[in-house]
JSON list of C-alpha atoms in Angstrom, two decimals:
[
{"chain": "A", "resi": 1, "resn": "MET", "atom": "CA", "xyz": [-40.70, -1.86, 17.09]},
{"chain": "A", "resi": 2, "resn": "SER", "atom": "CA", "xyz": [-37.85, -0.46, 15.45]},
{"chain": "A", "resi": 3, "resn": "ASN", "atom": "CA", "xyz": [-37.44, -0.56, 11.42]},
{"chain": "A", "resi": 4, "resn": "PRO", "atom": "CA", "xyz": [-34.76, -2.33, 10.34]},
{"chain": "A", "resi": 5, "resn": "ASP", "atom": "CA", "xyz": [-33.53, 0.02, 8.95]},
{"chain": "A", "resi": 6, "resn": "GLU", "atom": "CA", "xyz": [-32.41, 1.38, 12.38]},
{"chain": "A", "resi": 7, "resn": "ILE", "atom": "CA", "xyz": [-31.03, -2.28, 13.61]},
{"chain": "A", "resi": 8, "resn": "GLN", "atom": "CA", "xyz": [-28.51, -2.21, 10.80]},
{"chain": "A", "resi": 9, "resn": "SER", "atom": "CA", "xyz": [-27.78, 1.20, 10.86]},
{"chain": "A", "resi": 10, "resn": "GLU", "atom": "CA", "xyz": [-27.13, 0.17, 14.84]},
{"chain": "A", "resi": 11, "resn": "LYS", "atom": "CA", "xyz": [-25.20, -3.15, 13.73]},
{"chain": "A", "resi": 12, "resn": "SER", "atom": "CA", "xyz": [-23.38, -1.01, 11.32]},
{"chain": "A", "resi": 13, "resn": "SER", "atom": "CA", "xyz": [-21.71, 2.03, 13.62]},
{"chain": "A", "resi": 14, "resn": "THR", "atom": "CA", "xyz": [-20.28, -1.12, 15.41]},
{"chain": "A", "resi": 15, "resn": "SER", "atom": "CA", "xyz": [-16.92, -1.59, 15.63]},
{"chain": "A", "resi": 16, "resn": "SER", "atom": "CA", "xyz": [-15.83, -2.65, 12.44]},
{"chain": "A", "resi": 17, "resn": "THR", "atom": "CA", "xyz": [-12.83, -5.30, 14.00]},
{"chain": "A", "resi": 18, "resn": "GLN", "atom": "CA", "xyz": [-14.80, -7.14, 15.77]},
{"chain": "A", "resi": 19, "resn": "THR", "atom": "CA", "xyz": [-17.28, -9.17, 14.77]},
{"chain": "A", "resi": 20, "resn": "MET", "atom": "CA", "xyz": [-20.61, -8.88, 16.97]},
{"chain": "A", "resi": 21, "resn": "GLY", "atom": "CA", "xyz": [-20.54, -11.09, 19.99]},
{"chain": "A", "resi": 22, "resn": "ILE", "atom": "CA", "xyz": [-23.82, -13.67, 21.29]},
{"chain": "A", "resi": 23, "resn": "GLY", "atom": "CA", "xyz": [-24.11, -10.93, 24.04]},
{"chain": "A", "resi": 24, "resn": "GLU", "atom": "CA", "xyz": [-23.97, -8.66, 21.95]},
{"chain": "A", "resi": 25, "resn": "ALA", "atom": "CA", "xyz": [-26.54, -9.81, 19.75]},
{"chain": "A", "resi": 26, "resn": "LYS", "atom": "CA", "xyz": [-28.94, -10.75, 22.74]},
{"chain": "A", "resi": 27, "resn": "LYS", "atom": "CA", "xyz": [-28.74, -6.70, 23.92]},
{"chain": "A", "resi": 28, "resn": "LEU", "atom": "CA", "xyz": [-29.55, -5.64, 20.56]},
{"chain": "A", "resi": 29, "resn": "ILE", "atom": "CA", "xyz": [-32.73, -7.32, 19.90]},
{"chain": "A", "resi": 30, "resn": "ARG", "atom": "CA", "xyz": [-33.62, -7.35, 23.60]},
{"chain": "A", "resi": 31, "resn": "GLU", "atom": "CA", "xyz": [-33.32, -2.97, 23.03]},
{"chain": "A", "resi": 32, "resn": "LYS", "atom": "CA", "xyz": [-34.35, -2.94, 19.48]},
{"chain": "A", "resi": 33, "resn": "LEU", "atom": "CA", "xyz": [-37.22, -4.95, 18.87]},
{"chain": "A", "resi": 34, "resn": "ASN", "atom": "CA", "xyz": [-38.28, -5.46, 23.32]},
{"chain": "A", "resi": 35, "resn": "LEU", "atom": "CA", "xyz": [-37.50, -9.56, 22.73]},
{"chain": "A", "resi": 36, "resn": "ILE", "atom": "CA", "xyz": [-35.17, -11.94, 25.22]},
{"chain": "A", "resi": 37, "resn": "VAL", "atom": "CA", "xyz": [-33.39, -14.11, 23.09]},
{"chain": "A", "resi": 38, "resn": "ASP", "atom": "CA", "xyz": [-31.89, -16.79, 25.14]},
{"chain": "A", "resi": 39, "resn": "GLU", "atom": "CA", "xyz": [-28.48, -18.27, 24.62]},
{"chain": "A", "resi": 40, "resn": "HIS", "atom": "CA", "xyz": [-29.46, -21.71, 22.78]},
{"chain": "A", "resi": 41, "resn": "ASP", "atom": "CA", "xyz": [-32.60, -20.51, 21.11]},
{"chain": "A", "resi": 42, "resn": "PRO", "atom": "CA", "xyz": [-31.80, -21.27, 17.36]},
{"chain": "A", "resi": 43, "resn": "VAL", "atom": "CA", "xyz": [-31.64, -17.54, 15.77]},
{"chain": "A", "resi": 44, "resn": "MET", "atom": "CA", "xyz": [-28.17, -18.07, 18.14]},
{"chain": "A", "resi": 45, "resn": "MET", "atom": "CA", "xyz": [-26.79, -19.63, 15.67]},
{"chain": "A", "resi": 46, "resn": "PHE", "atom": "CA", "xyz": [-26.90, -17.21, 12.87]},
{"chain": "A", "resi": 47, "resn": "VAL", "atom": "CA", "xyz": [-24.80, -15.50, 15.11]},
{"chain": "A", "resi": 48, "resn": "LEU", "atom": "CA", "xyz": [-22.19, -17.92, 15.25]},
{"chain": "A", "resi": 49, "resn": "LEU", "atom": "CA", "xyz": [-22.19, -18.69, 11.75]},
{"chain": "A", "resi": 50, "resn": "GLU", "atom": "CA", "xyz": [-21.77, -14.70, 11.19]},
{"chain": "A", "resi": 51, "resn": "GLN", "atom": "CA", "xyz": [-19.08, -14.21, 13.49]},
{"chain": "A", "resi": 52, "resn": "ALA", "atom": "CA", "xyz": [-17.25, -17.29, 11.47]},
{"chain": "A", "resi": 53, "resn": "PHE", "atom": "CA", "xyz": [-17.94, -15.53, 8.19]},
{"chain": "A", "resi": 54, "resn": "HIS", "atom": "CA", "xyz": [-16.46, -12.71, 9.43]},
{"chain": "A", "resi": 55, "resn": "THR", "atom": "CA", "xyz": [-13.31, -14.10, 10.86]},
{"chain": "A", "resi": 56, "resn": "ASN", "atom": "CA", "xyz": [-12.79, -16.27, 7.75]},
{"chain": "A", "resi": 57, "resn": "ARG", "atom": "CA", "xyz": [-13.15, -13.50, 5.95]},
{"chain": "A", "resi": 58, "resn": "GLU", "atom": "CA", "xyz": [-10.50, -10.64, 8.03]},
{"chain": "A", "resi": 59, "resn": "ASN", "atom": "CA", "xyz": [-8.21, -14.14, 7.78]},
{"chain": "A", "resi": 60, "resn": "GLN", "atom": "CA", "xyz": [-8.42, -13.64, 4.07]},
{"chain": "A", "resi": 61, "resn": "PHE", "atom": "CA", "xyz": [-8.27, -10.01, 4.01]},
{"chain": "A", "resi": 62, "resn": "LYS", "atom": "CA", "xyz": [-4.89, -10.39, 6.47]},
{"chain": "A", "resi": 63, "resn": "ALA", "atom": "CA", "xyz": [-3.65, -12.65, 3.92]},
{"chain": "A", "resi": 64, "resn": "HIS", "atom": "CA", "xyz": [-4.32, -10.87, 0.85]},
{"chain": "A", "resi": 65, "resn": "LEU", "atom": "CA", "xyz": [-2.95, -7.88, 2.87]},
{"chain": "A", "resi": 66, "resn": "SER", "atom": "CA", "xyz": [0.63, -9.54, 3.31]},
{"chain": "A", "resi": 67, "resn": "GLU", "atom": "CA", "xyz": [1.03, -11.13, -0.18]},
{"chain": "A", "resi": 68, "resn": "LEU", "atom": "CA", "xyz": [-0.37, -7.56, -1.83]},
{"chain": "A", "resi": 69, "resn": "SER", "atom": "CA", "xyz": [2.52, -5.76, 0.50]},
{"chain": "A", "resi": 70, "resn": "LYS", "atom": "CA", "xyz": [5.03, -8.51, -0.37]},
{"chain": "A", "resi": 71, "resn": "MET", "atom": "CA", "xyz": [3.94, -7.79, -4.55]},
{"chain": "A", "resi": 72, "resn": "VAL", "atom": "CA", "xyz": [4.42, -3.86, -3.70]},
{"chain": "A", "resi": 73, "resn": "GLU", "atom": "CA", "xyz": [7.64, -4.22, -1.78]},
{"chain": "A", "resi": 74, "resn": "THR", "atom": "CA", "xyz": [9.15, -6.64, -4.00]},
{"chain": "A", "resi": 75, "resn": "SER", "atom": "CA", "xyz": [8.16, -4.40, -7.41]},
{"chain": "A", "resi": 76, "resn": "SER", "atom": "CA", "xyz": [9.12, -1.19, -5.71]},
{"chain": "A", "resi": 77, "resn": "ALA", "atom": "CA", "xyz": [12.75, -2.60, -5.13]},
{"chain": "A", "resi": 78, "resn": "LEU", "atom": "CA", "xyz": [12.66, -3.92, -8.97]},
{"chain": "A", "resi": 79, "resn": "CYS", "atom": "CA", "xyz": [11.56, -0.21, -9.45]},
{"chain": "A", "resi": 80, "resn": "MET", "atom": "CA", "xyz": [13.99, 1.35, -7.20]},
{"chain": "A", "resi": 81, "resn": "GLY", "atom": "CA", "xyz": [16.84, -0.83, -9.10]},
{"chain": "A", "resi": 82, "resn": "ALA", "atom": "CA", "xyz": [15.77, 0.26, -12.87]},
{"chain": "A", "resi": 83, "resn": "VAL", "atom": "CA", "xyz": [16.11, 4.11, -11.48]},
{"chain": "A", "resi": 84, "resn": "ASN", "atom": "CA", "xyz": [18.94, 3.80, -10.05]},
{"chain": "A", "resi": 85, "resn": "ASP", "atom": "CA", "xyz": [20.27, 1.59, -13.33]},
{"chain": "A", "resi": 86, "resn": "ASN", "atom": "CA", "xyz": [19.19, 4.70, -15.48]},
{"chain": "A", "resi": 87, "resn": "LEU", "atom": "CA", "xyz": [20.48, 7.16, -12.99]},
{"chain": "A", "resi": 88, "resn": "THR", "atom": "CA", "xyz": [23.85, 5.31, -12.91]},
{"chain": "A", "resi": 89, "resn": "LEU", "atom": "CA", "xyz": [23.90, 5.27, -17.09]},
{"chain": "A", "resi": 90, "resn": "LEU", "atom": "CA", "xyz": [22.53, 8.67, -17.13]},
{"chain": "A", "resi": 91, "resn": "LYS", "atom": "CA", "xyz": [25.47, 10.21, -15.13]},
{"chain": "A", "resi": 92, "resn": "ASP", "atom": "CA", "xyz": [28.05, 7.87, -16.72]},
{"chain": "A", "resi": 93, "resn": "ASP", "atom": "CA", "xyz": [26.85, 10.19, -20.40]},
{"chain": "A", "resi": 94, "resn": "ALA", "atom": "CA", "xyz": [27.14, 13.19, -18.33]},
{"chain": "A", "resi": 95, "resn": "LEU", "atom": "CA", "xyz": [30.30, 12.73, -16.67]},
{"chain": "A", "resi": 96, "resn": "LYS", "atom": "CA", "xyz": [31.64, 10.47, -20.66]},
{"chain": "A", "resi": 97, "resn": "SER", "atom": "CA", "xyz": [29.92, 14.12, -22.38]},
{"chain": "A", "resi": 98, "resn": "SER", "atom": "CA", "xyz": [31.77, 16.82, -19.87]},
{"chain": "A", "resi": 99, "resn": "LEU", "atom": "CA", "xyz": [35.52, 15.05, -19.83]},
{"chain": "A", "resi": 100, "resn": "GLU", "atom": "CA", "xyz": [35.23, 15.35, -24.06]},
{"chain": "A", "resi": 101, "resn": "ASN", "atom": "CA", "xyz": [33.98, 18.15, -24.24]},
{"chain": "A", "resi": 102, "resn": "THR", "atom": "CA", "xyz": [36.50, 19.26, -22.06]},
{"chain": "A", "resi": 103, "resn": "LEU", "atom": "CA", "xyz": [39.37, 17.30, -23.37]},
{"chain": "A", "resi": 104, "resn": "ALA", "atom": "CA", "xyz": [38.31, 18.95, -26.69]},
{"chain": "A", "resi": 105, "resn": "ALA", "atom": "CA", "xyz": [38.61, 22.36, -25.40]},
{"chain": "A", "resi": 106, "resn": "VAL", "atom": "CA", "xyz": [42.13, 21.44, -23.72]},
{"chain": "A", "resi": 107, "resn": "SER", "atom": "CA", "xyz": [42.54, 20.75, -27.29]},
{"chain": "A", "resi": 108, "resn": "GLN", "atom": "CA", "xyz": [41.53, 23.34, -28.56]},
{"chain": "A", "resi": 109, "resn": "LYS", "atom": "CA", "xyz": [43.76, 25.88, -26.12]},
{"chain": "A", "resi": 110, "resn": "ALA", "atom": "CA", "xyz": [46.68, 23.87, -26.85]},
{"chain": "A", "resi": 111, "resn": "LYS", "atom": "CA", "xyz": [46.42, 24.84, -30.57]},
{"chain": "A", "resi": 112, "resn": "GLU", "atom": "CA", "xyz": [46.02, 27.91, -29.94]},
{"chain": "A", "resi": 113, "resn": "ASN", "atom": "CA", "xyz": [49.11, 28.23, -27.81]},
{"chain": "A", "resi": 114, "resn": "ASP", "atom": "CA", "xyz": [50.97, 26.65, -30.48]},
{"chain": "A", "resi": 115, "resn": "ARG", "atom": "CA", "xyz": [49.45, 28.99, -32.97]},
{"chain": "A", "resi": 116, "resn": "VAL", "atom": "CA", "xyz": [50.79, 31.74, -30.47]},
{"chain": "A", "resi": 117, "resn": "VAL", "atom": "CA", "xyz": [54.67, 29.87, -30.26]},
{"chain": "A", "resi": 118, "resn": "GLN", "atom": "CA", "xyz": [54.82, 29.96, -33.94]},
{"chain": "A", "resi": 119, "resn": "LYS", "atom": "CA", "xyz": [54.04, 33.88, -34.41]},
{"chain": "A", "resi": 120, "resn": "ILE", "atom": "CA", "xyz": [56.53, 34.79, -31.35]},
{"chain": "A", "resi": 121, "resn": "ARG", "atom": "CA", "xyz": [58.86, 32.43, -33.08]},
{"chain": "A", "resi": 122, "resn": "ALA", "atom": "CA", "xyz": [58.17, 33.87, -36.55]}
]
């Protein structure tokens, strides 16, 4: 007879996305414990309960994943909106500052040109 740890490792090595079927359970019991179990044996009730539990848990995980995906999508959209708003404000501020600097430089040049013109006339 195999020890329970070997049975557990065998069970955990089965596909993680599917539950163990009755046939697989019977095969595992036959291979590890050298026992033949009939489909109507009460121990098969536990296989059915385990299948129902895993199916229910998988459905819950899928529902949670769907909700989490929606939350992340909404949160991402809100963050992107805030980032875009801030970028627009920064761009507007930079443009305003650049325009003010350019206008100040043009005004300064105009004053310098006026002084040069006055010196030429004088």
